[in-house]
Tab-separated table of C-alpha atoms and ligand atoms in Angstrom:
chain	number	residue	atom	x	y	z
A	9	UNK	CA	0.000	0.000	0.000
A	10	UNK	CA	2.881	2.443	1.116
A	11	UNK	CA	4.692	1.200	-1.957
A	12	UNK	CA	2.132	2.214	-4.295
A	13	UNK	CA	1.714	5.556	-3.140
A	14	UNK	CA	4.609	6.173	-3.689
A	15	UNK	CA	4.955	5.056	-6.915
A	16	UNK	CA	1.902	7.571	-7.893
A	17	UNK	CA	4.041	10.470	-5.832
A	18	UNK	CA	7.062	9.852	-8.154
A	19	UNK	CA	4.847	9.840	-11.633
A	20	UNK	CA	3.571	13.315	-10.275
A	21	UNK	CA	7.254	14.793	-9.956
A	22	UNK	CA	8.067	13.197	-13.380
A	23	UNK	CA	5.221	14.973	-15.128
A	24	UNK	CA	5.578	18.054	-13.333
A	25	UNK	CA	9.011	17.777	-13.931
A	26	UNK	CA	8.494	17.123	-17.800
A	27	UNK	CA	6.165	19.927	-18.102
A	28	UNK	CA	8.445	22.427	-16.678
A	29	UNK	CA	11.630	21.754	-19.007
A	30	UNK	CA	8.893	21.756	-21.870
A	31	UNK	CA	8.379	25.592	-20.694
A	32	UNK	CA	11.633	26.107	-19.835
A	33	UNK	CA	12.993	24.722	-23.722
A	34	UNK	CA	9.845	26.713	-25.197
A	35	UNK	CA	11.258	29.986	-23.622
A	36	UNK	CA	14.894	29.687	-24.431
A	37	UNK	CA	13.553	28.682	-27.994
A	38	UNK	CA	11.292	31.609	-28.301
A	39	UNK	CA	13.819	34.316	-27.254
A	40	UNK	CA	16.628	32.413	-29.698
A	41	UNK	CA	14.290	32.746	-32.613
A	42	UNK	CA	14.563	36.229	-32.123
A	43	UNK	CA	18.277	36.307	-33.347
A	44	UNK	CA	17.953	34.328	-36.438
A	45	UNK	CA	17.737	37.025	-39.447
A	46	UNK	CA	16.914	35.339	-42.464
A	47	UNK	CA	16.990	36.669	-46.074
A	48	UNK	CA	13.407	36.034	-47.394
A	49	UNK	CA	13.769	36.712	-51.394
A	50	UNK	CA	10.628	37.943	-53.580
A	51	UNK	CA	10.433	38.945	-57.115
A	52	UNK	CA	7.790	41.840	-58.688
A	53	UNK	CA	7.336	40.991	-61.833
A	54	UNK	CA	5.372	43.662	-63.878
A	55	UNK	CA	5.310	45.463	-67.817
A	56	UNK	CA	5.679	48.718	-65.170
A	57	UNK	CA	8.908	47.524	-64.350
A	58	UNK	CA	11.585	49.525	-66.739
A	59	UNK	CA	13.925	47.102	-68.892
A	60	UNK	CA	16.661	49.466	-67.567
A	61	UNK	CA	15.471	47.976	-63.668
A	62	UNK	CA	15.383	44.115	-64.844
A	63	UNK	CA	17.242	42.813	-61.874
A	64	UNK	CA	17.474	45.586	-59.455
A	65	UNK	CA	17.148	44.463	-55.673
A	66	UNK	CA	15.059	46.690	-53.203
A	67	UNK	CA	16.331	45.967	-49.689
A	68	UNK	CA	13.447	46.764	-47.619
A	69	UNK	CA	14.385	46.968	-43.730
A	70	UNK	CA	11.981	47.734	-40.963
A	71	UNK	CA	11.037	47.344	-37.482
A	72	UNK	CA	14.505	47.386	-35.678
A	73	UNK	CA	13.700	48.607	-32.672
A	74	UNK	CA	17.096	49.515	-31.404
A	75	UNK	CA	16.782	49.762	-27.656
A	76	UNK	CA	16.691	47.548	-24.574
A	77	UNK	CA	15.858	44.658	-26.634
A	78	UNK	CA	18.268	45.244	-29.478
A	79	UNK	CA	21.698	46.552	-28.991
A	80	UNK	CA	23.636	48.322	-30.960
A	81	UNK	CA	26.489	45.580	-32.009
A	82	UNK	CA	23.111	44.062	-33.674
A	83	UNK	CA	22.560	46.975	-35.245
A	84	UNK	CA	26.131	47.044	-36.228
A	85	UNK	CA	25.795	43.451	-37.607
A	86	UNK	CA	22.766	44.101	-39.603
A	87	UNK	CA	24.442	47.057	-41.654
A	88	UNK	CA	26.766	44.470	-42.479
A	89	UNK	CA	24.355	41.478	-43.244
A	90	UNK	CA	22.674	43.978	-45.939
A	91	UNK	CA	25.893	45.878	-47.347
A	92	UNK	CA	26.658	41.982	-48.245
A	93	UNK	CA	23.317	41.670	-50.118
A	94	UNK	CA	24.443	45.095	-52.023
A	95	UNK	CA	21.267	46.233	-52.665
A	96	UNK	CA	20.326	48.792	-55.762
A	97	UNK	CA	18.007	50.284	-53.363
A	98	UNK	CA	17.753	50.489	-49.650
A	99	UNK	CA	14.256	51.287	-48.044
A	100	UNK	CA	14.259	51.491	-44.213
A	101	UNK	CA	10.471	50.917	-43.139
A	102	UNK	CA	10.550	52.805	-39.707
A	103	UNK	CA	10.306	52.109	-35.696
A	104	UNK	CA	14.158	52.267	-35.557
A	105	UNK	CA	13.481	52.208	-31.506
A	106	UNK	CA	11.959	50.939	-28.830
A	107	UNK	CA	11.880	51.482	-24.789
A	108	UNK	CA	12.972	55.137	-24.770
A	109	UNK	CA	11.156	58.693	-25.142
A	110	UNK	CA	14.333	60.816	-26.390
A	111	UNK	CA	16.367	60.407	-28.911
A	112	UNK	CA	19.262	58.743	-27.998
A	113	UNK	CA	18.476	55.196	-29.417
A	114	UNK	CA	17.236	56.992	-33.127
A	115	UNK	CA	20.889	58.390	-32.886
A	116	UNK	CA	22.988	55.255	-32.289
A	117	UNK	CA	21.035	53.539	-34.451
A	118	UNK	CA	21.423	55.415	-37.223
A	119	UNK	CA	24.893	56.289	-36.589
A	120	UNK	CA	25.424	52.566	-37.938
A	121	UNK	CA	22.437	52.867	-40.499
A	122	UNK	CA	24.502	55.892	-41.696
A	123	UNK	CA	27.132	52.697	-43.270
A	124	UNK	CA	24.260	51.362	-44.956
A	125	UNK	CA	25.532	50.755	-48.916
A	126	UNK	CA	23.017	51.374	-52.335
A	127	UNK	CA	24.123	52.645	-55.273
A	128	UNK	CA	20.526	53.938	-56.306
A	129	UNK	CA	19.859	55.634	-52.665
A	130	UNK	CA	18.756	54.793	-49.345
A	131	UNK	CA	15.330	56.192	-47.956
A	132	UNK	CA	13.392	55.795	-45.159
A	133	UNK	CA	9.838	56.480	-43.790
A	134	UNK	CA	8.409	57.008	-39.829
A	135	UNK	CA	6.899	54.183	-37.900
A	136	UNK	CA	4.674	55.163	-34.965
A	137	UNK	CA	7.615	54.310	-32.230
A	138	UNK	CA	9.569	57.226	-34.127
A	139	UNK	CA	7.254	59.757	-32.675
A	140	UNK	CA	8.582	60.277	-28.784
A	141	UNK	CA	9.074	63.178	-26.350
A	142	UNK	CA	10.592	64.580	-28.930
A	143	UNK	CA	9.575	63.999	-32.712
A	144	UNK	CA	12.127	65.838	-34.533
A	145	UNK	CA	14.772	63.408	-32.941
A	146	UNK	CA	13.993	60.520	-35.510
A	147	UNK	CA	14.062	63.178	-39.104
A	148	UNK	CA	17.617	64.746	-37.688
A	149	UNK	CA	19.074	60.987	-37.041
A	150	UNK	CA	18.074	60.526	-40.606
A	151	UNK	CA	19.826	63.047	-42.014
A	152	UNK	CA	22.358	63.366	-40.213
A	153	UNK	CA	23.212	59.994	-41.773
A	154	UNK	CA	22.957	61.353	-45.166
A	155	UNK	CA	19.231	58.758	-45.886
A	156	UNK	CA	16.444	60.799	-47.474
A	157	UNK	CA	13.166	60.760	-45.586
A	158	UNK	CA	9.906	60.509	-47.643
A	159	UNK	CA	7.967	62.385	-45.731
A	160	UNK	CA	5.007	62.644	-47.927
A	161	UNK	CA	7.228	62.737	-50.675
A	162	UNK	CA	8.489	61.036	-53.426
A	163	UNK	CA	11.201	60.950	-55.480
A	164	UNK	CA	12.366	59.103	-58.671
A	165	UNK	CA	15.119	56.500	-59.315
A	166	UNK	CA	17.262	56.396	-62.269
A	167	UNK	CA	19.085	53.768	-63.767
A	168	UNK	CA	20.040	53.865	-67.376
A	169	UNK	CA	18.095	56.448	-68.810
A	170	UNK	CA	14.918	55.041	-67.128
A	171	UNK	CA	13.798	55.930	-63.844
A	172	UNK	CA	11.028	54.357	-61.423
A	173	UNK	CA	9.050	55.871	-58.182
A	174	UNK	CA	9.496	55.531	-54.644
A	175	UNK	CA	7.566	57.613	-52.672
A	176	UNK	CA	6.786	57.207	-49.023
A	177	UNK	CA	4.471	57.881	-46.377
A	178	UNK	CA	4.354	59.259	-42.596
A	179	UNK	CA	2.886	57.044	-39.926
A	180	UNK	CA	-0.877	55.781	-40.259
A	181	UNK	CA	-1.443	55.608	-36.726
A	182	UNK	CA	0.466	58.614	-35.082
A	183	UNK	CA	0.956	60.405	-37.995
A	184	UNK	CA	-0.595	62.830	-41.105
A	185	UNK	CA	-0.115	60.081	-44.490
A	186	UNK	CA	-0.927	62.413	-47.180
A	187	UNK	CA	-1.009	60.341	-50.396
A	188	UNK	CA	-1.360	63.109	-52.605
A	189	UNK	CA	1.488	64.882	-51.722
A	190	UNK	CA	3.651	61.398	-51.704
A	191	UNK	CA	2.724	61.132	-55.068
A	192	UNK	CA	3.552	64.259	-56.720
A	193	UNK	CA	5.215	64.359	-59.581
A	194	UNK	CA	4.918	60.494	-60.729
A	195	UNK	CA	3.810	60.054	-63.812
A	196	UNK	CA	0.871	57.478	-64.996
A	197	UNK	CA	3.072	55.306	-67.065
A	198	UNK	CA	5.504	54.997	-63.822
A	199	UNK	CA	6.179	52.098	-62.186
A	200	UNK	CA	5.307	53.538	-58.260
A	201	UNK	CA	6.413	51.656	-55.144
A	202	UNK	CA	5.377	52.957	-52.013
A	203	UNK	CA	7.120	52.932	-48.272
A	204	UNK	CA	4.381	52.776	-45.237
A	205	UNK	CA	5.582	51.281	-42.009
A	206	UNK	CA	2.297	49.973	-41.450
A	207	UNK	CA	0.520	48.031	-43.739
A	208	UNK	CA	-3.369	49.071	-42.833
A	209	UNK	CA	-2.207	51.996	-45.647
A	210	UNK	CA	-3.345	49.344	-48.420
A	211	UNK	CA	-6.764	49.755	-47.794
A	212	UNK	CA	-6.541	53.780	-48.280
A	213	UNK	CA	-5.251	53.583	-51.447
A	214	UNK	CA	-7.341	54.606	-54.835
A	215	UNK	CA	-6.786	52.030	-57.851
A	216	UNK	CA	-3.592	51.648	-60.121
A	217	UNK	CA	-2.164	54.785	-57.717
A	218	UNK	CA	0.615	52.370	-56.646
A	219	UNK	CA	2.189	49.032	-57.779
A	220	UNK	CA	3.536	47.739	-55.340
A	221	UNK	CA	3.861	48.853	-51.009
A	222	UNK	CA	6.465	47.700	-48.684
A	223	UNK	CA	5.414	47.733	-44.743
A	224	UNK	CA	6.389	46.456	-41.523
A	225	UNK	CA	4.492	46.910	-38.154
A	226	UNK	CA	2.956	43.902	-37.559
A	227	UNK	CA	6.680	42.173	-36.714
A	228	UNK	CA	4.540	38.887	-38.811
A	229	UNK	CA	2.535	38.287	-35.381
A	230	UNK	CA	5.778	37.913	-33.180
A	231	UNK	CA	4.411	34.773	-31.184
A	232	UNK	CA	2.155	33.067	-33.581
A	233	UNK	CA	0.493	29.671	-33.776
A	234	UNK	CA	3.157	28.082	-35.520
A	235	UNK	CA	3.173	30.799	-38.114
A	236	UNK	CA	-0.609	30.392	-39.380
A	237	UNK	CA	-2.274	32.697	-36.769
A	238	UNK	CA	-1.161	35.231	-34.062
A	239	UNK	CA	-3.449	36.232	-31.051
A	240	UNK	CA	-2.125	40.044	-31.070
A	241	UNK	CA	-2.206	41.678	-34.302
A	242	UNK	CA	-1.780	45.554	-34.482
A	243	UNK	CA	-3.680	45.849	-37.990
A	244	UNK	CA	-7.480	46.718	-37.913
A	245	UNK	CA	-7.902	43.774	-40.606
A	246	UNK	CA	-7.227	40.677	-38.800
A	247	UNK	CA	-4.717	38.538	-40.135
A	248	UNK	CA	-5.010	40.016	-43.353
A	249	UNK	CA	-1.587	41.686	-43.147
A	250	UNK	CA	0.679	39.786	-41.246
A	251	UNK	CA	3.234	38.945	-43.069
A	252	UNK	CA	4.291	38.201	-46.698
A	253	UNK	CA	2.680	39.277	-50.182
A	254	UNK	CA	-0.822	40.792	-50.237
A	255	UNK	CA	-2.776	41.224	-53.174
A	256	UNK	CA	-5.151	43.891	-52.077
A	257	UNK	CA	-8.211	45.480	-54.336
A	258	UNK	CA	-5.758	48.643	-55.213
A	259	UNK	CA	-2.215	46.592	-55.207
A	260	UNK	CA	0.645	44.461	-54.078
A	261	UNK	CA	1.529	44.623	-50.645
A	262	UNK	CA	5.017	43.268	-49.288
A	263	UNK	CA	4.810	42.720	-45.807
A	264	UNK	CA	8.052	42.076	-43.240
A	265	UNK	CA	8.364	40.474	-40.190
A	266	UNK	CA	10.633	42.898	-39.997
A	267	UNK	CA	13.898	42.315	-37.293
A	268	UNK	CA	13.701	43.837	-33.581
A	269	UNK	CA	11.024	43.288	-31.374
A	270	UNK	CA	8.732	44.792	-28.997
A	271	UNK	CA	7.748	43.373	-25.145
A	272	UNK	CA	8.210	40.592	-24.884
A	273	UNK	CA	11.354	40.066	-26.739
A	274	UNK	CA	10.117	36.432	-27.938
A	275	UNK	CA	9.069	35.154	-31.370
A	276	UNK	CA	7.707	32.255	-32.144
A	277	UNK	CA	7.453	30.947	-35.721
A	278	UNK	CA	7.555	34.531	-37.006
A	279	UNK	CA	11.731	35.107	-37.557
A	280	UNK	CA	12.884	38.421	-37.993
A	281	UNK	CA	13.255	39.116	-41.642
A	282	UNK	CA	15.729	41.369	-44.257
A	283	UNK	CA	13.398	41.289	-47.404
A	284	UNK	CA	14.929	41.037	-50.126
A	285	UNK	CA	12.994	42.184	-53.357
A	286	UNK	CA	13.995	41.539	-57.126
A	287	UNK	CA	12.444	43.811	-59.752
A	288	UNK	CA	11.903	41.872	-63.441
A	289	UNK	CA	10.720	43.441	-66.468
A	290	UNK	CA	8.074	41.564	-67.974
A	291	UNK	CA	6.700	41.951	-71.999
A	292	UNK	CA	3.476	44.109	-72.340
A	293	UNK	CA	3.862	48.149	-72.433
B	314	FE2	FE1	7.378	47.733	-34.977
């Protein structure tokens, strides 16, 4: 009788026991996933796309979040993780920070950001963690590091004689997007890519006004259910947005998981992410 008891006392242990390492291995697993950058590669393949741009890579970077979570030898690292790519273009997506109000994190980060390499430019846009005590902080860090910021503005790319659009936009959520203004001076026939940190943009948009929008924000659910579904979601359209290509009523949407993190500084089948976009001409205009 004493024997069995005991017996059922140390299956108890062995489960609990079991069940803790399981947590413990879960943890360690979700805070590691959280370091592993990958390259994810996409092509945009349109009659929009010059001949003169068959080829050219868009780097599109977003969501660092320099700051408690993300130090600045990361930072450091990732400058050099993209320079190796060597982009055409480099578009920096926005939320460079995290865990501070002033603006000594959107400094040191871009102090590295500053090394970034493109031969065709380097641009960036404002995420809604680039708006602290003080909101000037994030524009100066940009150029001070010699990136152009699309506020509301656009600007075109030449290559060969041929040129393409890249316009961006300030923040949905704490900011004024003015499309319009992004948009001036692109012509019809041009092919027009457009920078909005978050996504949610995609809806706003009139018909055939852009090709193709690069975004960020929703860090591809950060903890998801093994990457199909993620309880907390910053978009106002579900899971529409969370990560990857969109094909919206008005365009394409390229969505990044994008590479720091916010609390807590876990993922879990949503890896931080350097997108990586090729441009190809295709037969039609
Ligand atoms: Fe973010």
């Amino acid at each position: 009788m004493i024997l069995r008891r005991k017996t059922a006392f140390n299956c108890w242990w062995a489960v609990a026991l079991a069940v803790f390492v399981l947590l413990a291995a879960l943890l360690v697993y979700m805070f590691a996933e959280g370091f592993w950058i990958q390259v994810k590669q996409y092509e945009f393949a349109s009659p929009e796309v010059p001949p003169e741009f068959d080829g050219a890579t868009i780097v599109l970077l977003t969501d660092i979040h320099h700051g408690w979570f993300f130090s600045q030898d990361r930072v450091h690292d990732l400058v050099k993780t993209v320079n190796d790519l060597k982009p055409d273009i480099i578009a920096l997506g926005g939320d460079y920070i995290y865990g501070s109000t002033d603006s000594k994190y959107e400094d040191s980060c871009f102090a590295d950001l500053a090394h970034l390499i493109a031969p065709l430019g380097r641009f960036a846009v404002l995420g809604n963690h680039d708006y602290g005590s003080d909101p000037s902080a994030a524009p100066r860090a940009i150029m001070k590091a010699g990136i152009e910021l699309l506020d509301n503005r656009g600007v075109q790319i030449e290559k060969a004689g041929a040129h393409l659009f890249l316009a961006g936009v300030d923040d949905l959520q704490v900011g004024h997007p003015d499309l319009s203004s992004a948009l001036e001076g692109a012509a019809p026939s041009d092919l027009v890519i457009l920078l909005s940190d978050n996504p949610d943009y995609a809806e706003t948009l009139p018909d055939g006004a852009v090709d193709l929008m690069l975004s960020g924000h929703t860090h591809g659910g950060q903890v998801t259910l093994f990457g199909k579904w993620a309880p907390h979601l910053p978009s106002d359209y579900g899971q529409k947005y969370r990560t990857g290509v969109v094909y919206n009523r008005a365009t394409t949407v390229i969505v990044s998981n994008g590479i720091g993190t916010i609390f807590p500084p876990m993922r879990f089948f949503a890896g931080p992410q350097i997108v990586q976009i090729t441009l190809r001409h295709v037969g039609g205009l």
